[in-house]
CSV table of C-alpha atoms in Angstrom, one decimal:
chain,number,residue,atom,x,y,z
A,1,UNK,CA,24.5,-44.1,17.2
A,2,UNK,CA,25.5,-40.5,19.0
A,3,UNK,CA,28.3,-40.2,20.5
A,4,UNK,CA,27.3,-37.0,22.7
A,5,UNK,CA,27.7,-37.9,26.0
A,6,UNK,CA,24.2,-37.5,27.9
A,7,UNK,CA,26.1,-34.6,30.0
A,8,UNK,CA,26.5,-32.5,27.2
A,9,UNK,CA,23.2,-33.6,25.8
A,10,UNK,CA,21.9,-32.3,29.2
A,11,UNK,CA,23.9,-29.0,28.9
A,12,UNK,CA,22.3,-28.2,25.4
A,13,UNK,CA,18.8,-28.8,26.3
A,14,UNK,CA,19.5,-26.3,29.4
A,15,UNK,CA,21.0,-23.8,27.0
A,16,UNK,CA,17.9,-24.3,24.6
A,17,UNK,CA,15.4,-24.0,27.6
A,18,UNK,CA,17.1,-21.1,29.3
A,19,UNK,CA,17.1,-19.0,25.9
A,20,UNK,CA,15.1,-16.0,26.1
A,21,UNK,CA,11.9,-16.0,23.4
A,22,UNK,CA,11.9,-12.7,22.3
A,23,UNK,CA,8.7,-10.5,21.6
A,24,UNK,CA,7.4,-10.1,18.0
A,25,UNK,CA,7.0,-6.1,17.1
A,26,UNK,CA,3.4,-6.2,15.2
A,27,UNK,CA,2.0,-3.1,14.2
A,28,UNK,CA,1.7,0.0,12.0
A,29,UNK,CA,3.7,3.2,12.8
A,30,UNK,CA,3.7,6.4,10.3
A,31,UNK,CA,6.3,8.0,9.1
A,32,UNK,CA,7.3,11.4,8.1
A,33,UNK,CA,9.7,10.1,5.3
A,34,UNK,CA,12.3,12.6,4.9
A,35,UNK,CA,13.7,13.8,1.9
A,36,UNK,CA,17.3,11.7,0.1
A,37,UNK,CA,16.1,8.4,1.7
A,38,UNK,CA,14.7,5.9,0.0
A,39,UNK,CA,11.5,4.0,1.2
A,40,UNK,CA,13.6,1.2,1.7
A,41,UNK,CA,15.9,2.5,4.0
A,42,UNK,CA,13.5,4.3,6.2
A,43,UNK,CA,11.8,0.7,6.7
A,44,UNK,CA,16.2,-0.2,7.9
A,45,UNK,CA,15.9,2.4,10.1
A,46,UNK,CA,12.4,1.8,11.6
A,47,UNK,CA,13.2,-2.0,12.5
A,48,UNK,CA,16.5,-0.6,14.1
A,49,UNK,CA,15.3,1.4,16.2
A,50,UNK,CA,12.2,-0.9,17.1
A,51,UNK,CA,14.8,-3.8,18.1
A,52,UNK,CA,16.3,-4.5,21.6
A,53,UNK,CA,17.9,-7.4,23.3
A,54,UNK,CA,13.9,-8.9,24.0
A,55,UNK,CA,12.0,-7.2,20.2
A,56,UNK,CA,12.1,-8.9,17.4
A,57,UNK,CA,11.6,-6.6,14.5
A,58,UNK,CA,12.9,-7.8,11.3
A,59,UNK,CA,9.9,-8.6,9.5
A,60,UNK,CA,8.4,-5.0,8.3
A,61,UNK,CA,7.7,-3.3,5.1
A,62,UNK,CA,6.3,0.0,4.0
A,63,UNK,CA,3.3,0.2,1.9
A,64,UNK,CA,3.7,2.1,-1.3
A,65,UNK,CA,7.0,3.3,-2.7
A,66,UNK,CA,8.2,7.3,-1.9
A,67,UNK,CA,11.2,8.3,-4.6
A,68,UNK,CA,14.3,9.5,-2.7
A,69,UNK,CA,13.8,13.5,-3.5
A,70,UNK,CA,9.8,13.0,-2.1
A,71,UNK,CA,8.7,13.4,1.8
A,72,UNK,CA,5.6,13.0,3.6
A,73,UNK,CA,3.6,9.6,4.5
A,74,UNK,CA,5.3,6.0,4.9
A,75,UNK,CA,2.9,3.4,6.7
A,76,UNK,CA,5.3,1.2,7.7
A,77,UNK,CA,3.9,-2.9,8.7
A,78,UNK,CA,5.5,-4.5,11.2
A,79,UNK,CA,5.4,-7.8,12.2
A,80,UNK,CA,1.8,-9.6,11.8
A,81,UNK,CA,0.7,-6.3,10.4
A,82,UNK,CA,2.6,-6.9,7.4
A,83,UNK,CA,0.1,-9.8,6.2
A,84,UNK,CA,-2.4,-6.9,5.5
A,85,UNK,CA,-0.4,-4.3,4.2
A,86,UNK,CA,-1.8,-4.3,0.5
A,87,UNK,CA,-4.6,-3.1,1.9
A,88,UNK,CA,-3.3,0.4,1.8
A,89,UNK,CA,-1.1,-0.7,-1.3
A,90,UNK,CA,-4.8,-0.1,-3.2
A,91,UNK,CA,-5.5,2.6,-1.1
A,92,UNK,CA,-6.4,6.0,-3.0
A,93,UNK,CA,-3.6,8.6,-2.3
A,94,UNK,CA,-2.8,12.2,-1.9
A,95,UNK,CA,-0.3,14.6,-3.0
A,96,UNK,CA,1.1,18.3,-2.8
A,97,UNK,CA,3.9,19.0,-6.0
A,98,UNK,CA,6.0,21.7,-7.0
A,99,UNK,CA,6.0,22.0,-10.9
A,100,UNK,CA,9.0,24.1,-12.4
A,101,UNK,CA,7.4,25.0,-15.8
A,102,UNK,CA,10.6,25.9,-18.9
A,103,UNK,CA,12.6,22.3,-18.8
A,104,UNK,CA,12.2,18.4,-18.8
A,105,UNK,CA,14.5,16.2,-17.0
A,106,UNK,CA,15.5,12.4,-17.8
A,107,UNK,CA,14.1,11.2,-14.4
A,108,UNK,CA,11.0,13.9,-14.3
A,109,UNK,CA,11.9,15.0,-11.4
A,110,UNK,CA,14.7,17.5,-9.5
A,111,UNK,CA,17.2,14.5,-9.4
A,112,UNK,CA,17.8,14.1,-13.1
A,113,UNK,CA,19.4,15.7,-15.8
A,114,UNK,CA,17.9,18.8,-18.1
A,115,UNK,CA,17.5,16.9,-21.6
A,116,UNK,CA,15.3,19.6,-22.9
A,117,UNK,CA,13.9,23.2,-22.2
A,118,UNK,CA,11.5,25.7,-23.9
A,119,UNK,CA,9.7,29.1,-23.0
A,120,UNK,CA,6.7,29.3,-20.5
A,121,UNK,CA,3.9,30.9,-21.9
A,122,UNK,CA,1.5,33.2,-19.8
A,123,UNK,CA,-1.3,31.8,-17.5
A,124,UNK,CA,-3.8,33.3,-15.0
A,125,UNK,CA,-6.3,31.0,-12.3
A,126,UNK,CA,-8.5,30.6,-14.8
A,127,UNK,CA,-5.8,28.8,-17.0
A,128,UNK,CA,-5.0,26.7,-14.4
A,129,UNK,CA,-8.4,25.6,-13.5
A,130,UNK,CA,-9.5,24.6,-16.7
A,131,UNK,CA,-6.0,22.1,-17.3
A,132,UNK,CA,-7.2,20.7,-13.5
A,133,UNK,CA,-10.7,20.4,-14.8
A,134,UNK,CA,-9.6,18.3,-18.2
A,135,UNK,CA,-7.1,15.6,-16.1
A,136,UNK,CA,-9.9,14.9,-13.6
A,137,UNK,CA,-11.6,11.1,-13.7
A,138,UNK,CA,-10.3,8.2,-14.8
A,139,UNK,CA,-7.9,8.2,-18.0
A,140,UNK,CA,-4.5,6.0,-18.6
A,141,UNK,CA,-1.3,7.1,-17.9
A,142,UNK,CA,2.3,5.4,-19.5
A,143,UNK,CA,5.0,4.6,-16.6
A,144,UNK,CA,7.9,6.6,-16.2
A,145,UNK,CA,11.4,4.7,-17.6
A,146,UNK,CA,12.6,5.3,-14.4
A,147,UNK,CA,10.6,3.5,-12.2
A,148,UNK,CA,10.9,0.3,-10.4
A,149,UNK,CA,8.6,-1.7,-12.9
A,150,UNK,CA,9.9,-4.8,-14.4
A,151,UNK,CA,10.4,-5.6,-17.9
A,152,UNK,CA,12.0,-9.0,-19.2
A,153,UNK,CA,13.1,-9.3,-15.0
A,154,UNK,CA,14.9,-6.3,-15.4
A,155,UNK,CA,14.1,-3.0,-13.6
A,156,UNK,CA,13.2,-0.2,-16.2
A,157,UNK,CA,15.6,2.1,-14.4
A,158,UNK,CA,18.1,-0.1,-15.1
A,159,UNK,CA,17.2,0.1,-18.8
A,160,UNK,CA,17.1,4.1,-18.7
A,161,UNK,CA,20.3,4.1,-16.8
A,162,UNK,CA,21.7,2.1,-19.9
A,163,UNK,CA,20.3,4.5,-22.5
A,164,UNK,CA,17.4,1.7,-23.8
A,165,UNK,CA,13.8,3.1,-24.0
A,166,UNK,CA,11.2,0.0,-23.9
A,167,UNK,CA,8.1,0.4,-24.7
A,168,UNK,CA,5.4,0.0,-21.7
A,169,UNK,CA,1.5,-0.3,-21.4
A,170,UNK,CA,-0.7,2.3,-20.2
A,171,UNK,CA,-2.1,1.8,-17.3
A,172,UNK,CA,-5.5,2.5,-15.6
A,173,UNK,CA,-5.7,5.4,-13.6
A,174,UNK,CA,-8.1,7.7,-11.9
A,175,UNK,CA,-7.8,11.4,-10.4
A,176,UNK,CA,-10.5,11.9,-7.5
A,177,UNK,CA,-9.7,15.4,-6.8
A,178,UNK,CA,-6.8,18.0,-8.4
A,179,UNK,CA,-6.2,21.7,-8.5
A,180,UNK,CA,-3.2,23.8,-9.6
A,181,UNK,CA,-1.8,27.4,-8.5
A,182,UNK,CA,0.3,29.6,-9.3
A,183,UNK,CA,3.3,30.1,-7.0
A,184,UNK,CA,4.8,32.1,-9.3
A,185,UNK,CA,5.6,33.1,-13.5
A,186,UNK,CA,7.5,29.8,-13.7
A,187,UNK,CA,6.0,28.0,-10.7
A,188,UNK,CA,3.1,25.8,-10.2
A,189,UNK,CA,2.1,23.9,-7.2
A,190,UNK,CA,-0.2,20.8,-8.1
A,191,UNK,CA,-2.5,18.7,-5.4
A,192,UNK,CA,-4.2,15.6,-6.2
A,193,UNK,CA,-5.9,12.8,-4.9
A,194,UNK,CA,-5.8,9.9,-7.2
A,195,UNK,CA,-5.6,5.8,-7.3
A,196,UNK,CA,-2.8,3.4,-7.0
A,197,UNK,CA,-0.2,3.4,-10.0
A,198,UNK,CA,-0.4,6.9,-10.1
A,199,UNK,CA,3.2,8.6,-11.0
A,200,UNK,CA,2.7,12.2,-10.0
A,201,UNK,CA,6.3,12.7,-12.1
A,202,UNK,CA,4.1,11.8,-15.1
A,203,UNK,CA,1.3,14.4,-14.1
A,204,UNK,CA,3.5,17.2,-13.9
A,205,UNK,CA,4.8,16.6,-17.3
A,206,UNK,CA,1.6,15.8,-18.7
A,207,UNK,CA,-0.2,19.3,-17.0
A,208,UNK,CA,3.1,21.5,-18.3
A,209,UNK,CA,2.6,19.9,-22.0
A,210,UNK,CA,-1.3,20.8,-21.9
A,211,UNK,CA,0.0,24.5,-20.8
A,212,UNK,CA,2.0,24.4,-24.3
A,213,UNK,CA,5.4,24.0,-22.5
A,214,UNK,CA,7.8,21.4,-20.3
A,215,UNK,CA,7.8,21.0,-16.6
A,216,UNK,CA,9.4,18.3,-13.9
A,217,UNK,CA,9.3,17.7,-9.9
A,218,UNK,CA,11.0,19.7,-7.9
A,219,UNK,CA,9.0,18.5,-4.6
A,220,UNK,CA,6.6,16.1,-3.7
A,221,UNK,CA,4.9,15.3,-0.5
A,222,UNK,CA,2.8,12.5,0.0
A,223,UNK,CA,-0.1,13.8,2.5
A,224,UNK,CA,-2.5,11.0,2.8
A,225,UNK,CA,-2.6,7.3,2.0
A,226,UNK,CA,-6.0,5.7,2.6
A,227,UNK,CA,-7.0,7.0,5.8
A,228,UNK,CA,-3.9,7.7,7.3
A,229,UNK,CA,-2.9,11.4,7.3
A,230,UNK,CA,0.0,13.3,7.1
A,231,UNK,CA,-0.5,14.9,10.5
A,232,UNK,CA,-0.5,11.2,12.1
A,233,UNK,CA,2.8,11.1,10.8
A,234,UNK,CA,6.1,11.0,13.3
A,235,UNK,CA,10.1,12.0,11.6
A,236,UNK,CA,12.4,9.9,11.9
A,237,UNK,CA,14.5,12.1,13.9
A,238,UNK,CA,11.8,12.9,16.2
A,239,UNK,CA,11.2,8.7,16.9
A,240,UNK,CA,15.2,8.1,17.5
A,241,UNK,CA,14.9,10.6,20.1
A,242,UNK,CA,12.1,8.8,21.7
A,243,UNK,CA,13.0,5.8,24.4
A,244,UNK,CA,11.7,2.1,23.5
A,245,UNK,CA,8.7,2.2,25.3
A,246,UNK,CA,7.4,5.8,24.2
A,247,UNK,CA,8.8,4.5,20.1
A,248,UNK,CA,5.4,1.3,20.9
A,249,UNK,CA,3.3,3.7,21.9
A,250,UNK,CA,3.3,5.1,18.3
A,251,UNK,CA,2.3,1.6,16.9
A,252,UNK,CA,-1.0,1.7,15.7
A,253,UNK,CA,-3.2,-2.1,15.7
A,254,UNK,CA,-1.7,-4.6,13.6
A,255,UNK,CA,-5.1,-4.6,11.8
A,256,UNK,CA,-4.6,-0.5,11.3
A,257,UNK,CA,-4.9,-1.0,7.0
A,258,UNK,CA,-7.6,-3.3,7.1
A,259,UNK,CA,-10.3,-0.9,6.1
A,260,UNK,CA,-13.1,-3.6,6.0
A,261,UNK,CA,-16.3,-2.8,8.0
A,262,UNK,CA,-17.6,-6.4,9.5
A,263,UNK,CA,-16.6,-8.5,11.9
A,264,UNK,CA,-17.6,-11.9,12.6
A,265,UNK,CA,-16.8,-13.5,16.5
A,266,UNK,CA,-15.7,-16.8,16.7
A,267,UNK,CA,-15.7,-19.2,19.5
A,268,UNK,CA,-12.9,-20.8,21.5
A,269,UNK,CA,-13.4,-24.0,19.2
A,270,UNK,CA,-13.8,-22.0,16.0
A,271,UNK,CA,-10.7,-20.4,16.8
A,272,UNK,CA,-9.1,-23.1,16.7
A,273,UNK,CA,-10.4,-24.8,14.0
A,274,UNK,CA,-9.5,-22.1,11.5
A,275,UNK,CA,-6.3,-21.5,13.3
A,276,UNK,CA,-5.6,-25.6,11.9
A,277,UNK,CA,-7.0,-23.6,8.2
A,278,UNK,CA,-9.8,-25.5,8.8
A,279,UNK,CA,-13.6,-24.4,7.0
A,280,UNK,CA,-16.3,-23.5,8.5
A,281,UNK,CA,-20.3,-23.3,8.4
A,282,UNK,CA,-21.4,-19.9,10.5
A,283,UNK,CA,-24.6,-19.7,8.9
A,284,UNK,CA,-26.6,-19.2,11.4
A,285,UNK,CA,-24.1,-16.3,12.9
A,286,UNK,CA,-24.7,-14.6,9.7
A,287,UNK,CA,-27.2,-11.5,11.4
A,288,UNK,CA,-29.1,-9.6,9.0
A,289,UNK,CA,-26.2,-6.8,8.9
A,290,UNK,CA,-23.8,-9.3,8.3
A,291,UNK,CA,-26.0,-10.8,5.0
A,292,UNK,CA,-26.7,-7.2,3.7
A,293,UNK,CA,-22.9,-6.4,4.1
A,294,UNK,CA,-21.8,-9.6,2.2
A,295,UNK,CA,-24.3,-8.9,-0.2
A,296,UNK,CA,-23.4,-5.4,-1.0
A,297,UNK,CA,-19.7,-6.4,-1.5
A,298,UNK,CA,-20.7,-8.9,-4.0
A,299,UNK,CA,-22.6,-6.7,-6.3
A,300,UNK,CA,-19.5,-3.9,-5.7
A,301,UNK,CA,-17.4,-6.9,-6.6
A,302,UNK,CA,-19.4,-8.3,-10.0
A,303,UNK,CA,-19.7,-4.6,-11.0
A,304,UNK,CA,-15.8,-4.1,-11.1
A,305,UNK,CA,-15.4,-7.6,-12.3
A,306,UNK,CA,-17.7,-6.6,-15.4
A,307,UNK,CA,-15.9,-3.4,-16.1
A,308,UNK,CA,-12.8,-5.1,-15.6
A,309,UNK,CA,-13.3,-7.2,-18.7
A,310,UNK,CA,-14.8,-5.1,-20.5
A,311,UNK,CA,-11.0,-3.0,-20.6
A,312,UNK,CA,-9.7,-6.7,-21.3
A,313,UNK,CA,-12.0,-7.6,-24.0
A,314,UNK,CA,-11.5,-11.4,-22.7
A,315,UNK,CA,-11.2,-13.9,-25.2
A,316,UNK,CA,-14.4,-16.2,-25.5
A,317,UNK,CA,-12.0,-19.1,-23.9
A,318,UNK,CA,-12.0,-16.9,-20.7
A,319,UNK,CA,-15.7,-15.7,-21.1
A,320,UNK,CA,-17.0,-19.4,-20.9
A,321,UNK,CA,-15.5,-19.8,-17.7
A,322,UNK,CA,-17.6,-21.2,-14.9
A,323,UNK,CA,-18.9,-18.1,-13.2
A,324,UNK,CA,-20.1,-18.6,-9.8
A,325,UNK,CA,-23.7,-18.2,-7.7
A,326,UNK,CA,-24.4,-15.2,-6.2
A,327,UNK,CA,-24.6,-17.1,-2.6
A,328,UNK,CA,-21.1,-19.1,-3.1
A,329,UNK,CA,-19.1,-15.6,-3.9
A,330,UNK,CA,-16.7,-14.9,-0.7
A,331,UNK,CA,-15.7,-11.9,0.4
A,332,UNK,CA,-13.6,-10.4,2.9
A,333,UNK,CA,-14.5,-10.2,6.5
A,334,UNK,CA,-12.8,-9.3,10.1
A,335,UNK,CA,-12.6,-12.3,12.9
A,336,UNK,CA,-12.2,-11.4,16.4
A,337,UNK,CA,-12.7,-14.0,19.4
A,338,UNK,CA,-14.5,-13.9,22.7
A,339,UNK,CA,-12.9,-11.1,23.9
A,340,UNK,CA,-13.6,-8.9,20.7
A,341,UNK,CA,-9.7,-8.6,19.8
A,342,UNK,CA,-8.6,-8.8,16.4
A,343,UNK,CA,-7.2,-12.6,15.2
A,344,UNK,CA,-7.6,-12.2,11.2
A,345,UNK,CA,-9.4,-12.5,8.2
A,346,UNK,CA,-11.8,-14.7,6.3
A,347,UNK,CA,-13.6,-15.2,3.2
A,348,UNK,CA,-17.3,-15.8,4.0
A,349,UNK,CA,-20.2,-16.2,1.5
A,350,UNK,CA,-24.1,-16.1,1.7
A,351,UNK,CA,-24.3,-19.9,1.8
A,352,UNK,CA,-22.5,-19.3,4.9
A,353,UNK,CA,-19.1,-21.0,4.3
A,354,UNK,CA,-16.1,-19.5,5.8
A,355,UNK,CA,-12.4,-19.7,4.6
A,356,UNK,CA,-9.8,-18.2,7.3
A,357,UNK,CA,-7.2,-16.4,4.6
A,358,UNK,CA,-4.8,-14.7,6.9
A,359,UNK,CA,-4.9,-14.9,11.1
A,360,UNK,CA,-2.4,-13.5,13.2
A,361,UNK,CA,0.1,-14.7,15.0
A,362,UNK,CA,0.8,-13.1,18.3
């Protein structure tokens, strides 16, 4: 039996009642990471200065690692926009590099150590536009030791930091767009487009071996992640200086990395019925855009599945799996209410079956 006396118990439920709820911080702001910080921190910094006595804003992350010695682009999730940050996590990305040709480093970049250097031979444009021409497309590239992949639960850094090479798998990778010039006899500054996993560091070394000699970092600058740009971007500096209110106004729409091109508009009861994770049957919401937009994502979907397995070569254990109908395939689609505002996403299929996956909460 309790022995709080009721007139406490009343005191603590006043307490309780009278506590302020504070507001959630949702949304995306970009930053113009600057150079010695590492992602991580700028993420510190962002919910610091997003945070007041009535913000909440210790849920955020950023959406794809910067090294300390690199600037340029961090999307940074806030809040409910966090639940659709690996959106832009897959996103294609862009880059501007300074190569300094003559010497390697341990960490390929401006922050380690020389470990070995040779001469630079010669080169013109032409030169240089034939190496850009041979690392365009899609080719696989070996992580760096010193990166933040995981081996055995450890960190590889932390292997490389303890003198241990491991070995590592190549991994997929595609170029959409590169070109090199000369800044000067020893200089050569490198921009490329190219998918996730990429590790520029890697490039650089990779381009200064093709040119017959060794090469590192010695700047990077990320200029575009999906299809956020560089010039979206706001410094640090330039956002502490800002007051709370004018800080929000740079938030972009918690759904600002969703980069998925149909919506479907639920009513009040379907709203909440998915908001319980409940199914549902839209079929007959499904509008002749809708079905050709479902439709198109399948066949974009079995065509990378295919190619997928093809690199695999899957075993015929994982071949003889049961493989779905075209109409019960679900993919991704945008919810939004009566009022046309955002509340999540779902997995819908021809057959007209809807799954809510992730739905804000605001």
């Amino acid at each position: 039996m309790s022995t709080v006396s009721t007139k406490a118990s009343t005191q603590v439920g006043k307490n309780l009642n009278t506590m302020p709820t504070k507001i959630k911080v949702s949304g995306v702001i970009l930053v113009d990471k600057p150079q010695g910080m590492t992602s991580q921190q700028v993420v510190s910094k962002v919910k610091y200065l997003f945070k007041s006595p009535n913000h909440d804003s210790k849920k955020a992350g950023h959406t794809g690692t910067l090294d300390p010695m690199a600037t340029g682009l961090l999307p940074i999730c806030l809040g409910e926009a966090t639940k659709f940050s690996h959106y832009q996590l897959d996103a294609d990305k862009s880059y501007q590099a300074t190569i300094l040709l003559g010497s390697q480093t341990d960490t390929g970049d401006a922050d380690g150590k020389i470990i070995a250097e040779t001469t630079i031979p010669s080169f013109d444009e032409a030169t240089l536009n034939d190496v850009a021409q041979q690392f365009l497309g899609a080719q696989q590239q070996i992580p760096p030791m010193y990166s933040a992949l995981k081996k055995d639960g450890k960190k590889l850094y932390e292997y490389a930091r303890a003198g241990i090479e491991v070995e590592r798998a190549p991994r997929d990778i595609t170029l959409k767009a590169i070109s090199l010039e000369a800044i000067d006899d020893k200089q050569i500054q490198l921009t490329v487009t190219c998918s996730k996993g990429t590790y520029v560091r890697v490039l650089a070394e990779d381009i200064a071996k093709t040119l017959n000699t060794l090469g590192h970092l010695t700047a990077l600058r990320r200029l575009q992640v999906g299809d956020f740009r560089i010039d979206q971007a706001i410094t640090l500096a330039d956002l502490e200086a800002l007051a709370l209110k004018s800080r929000q106004e740079h938030l972009l729409v918690v759904d600002a990395c969703v980069n998925i091109n149909a919506e479907l508009m639920l009513s009040a009861e379907q709203y909440e019925r998915v908001q319980m994770g409940q199914r549902l049957n839209v079929f007959d919401q499904l509008t002749d855009d809708l079905q050709s937009y479902i439709a198109s994502a399948i066949e974009q979907k079995s065509s990378n599945d295919e190619s997928n397995d093809e690199q695999r070569n899957i075993n015929e254990s994982e071949s003889n799996k049961e493989i779905p109908l075209p109409h019960e395939i679900a993919v991704d689609i945008c919810l939004i209410n009566e009022q046309g505002h955002f509340i999540g996403l779902g997995a819908v299929s021809l057959n007209g079956r809807l799954q809510p996956k992730k739905l804000i909460q605001l």
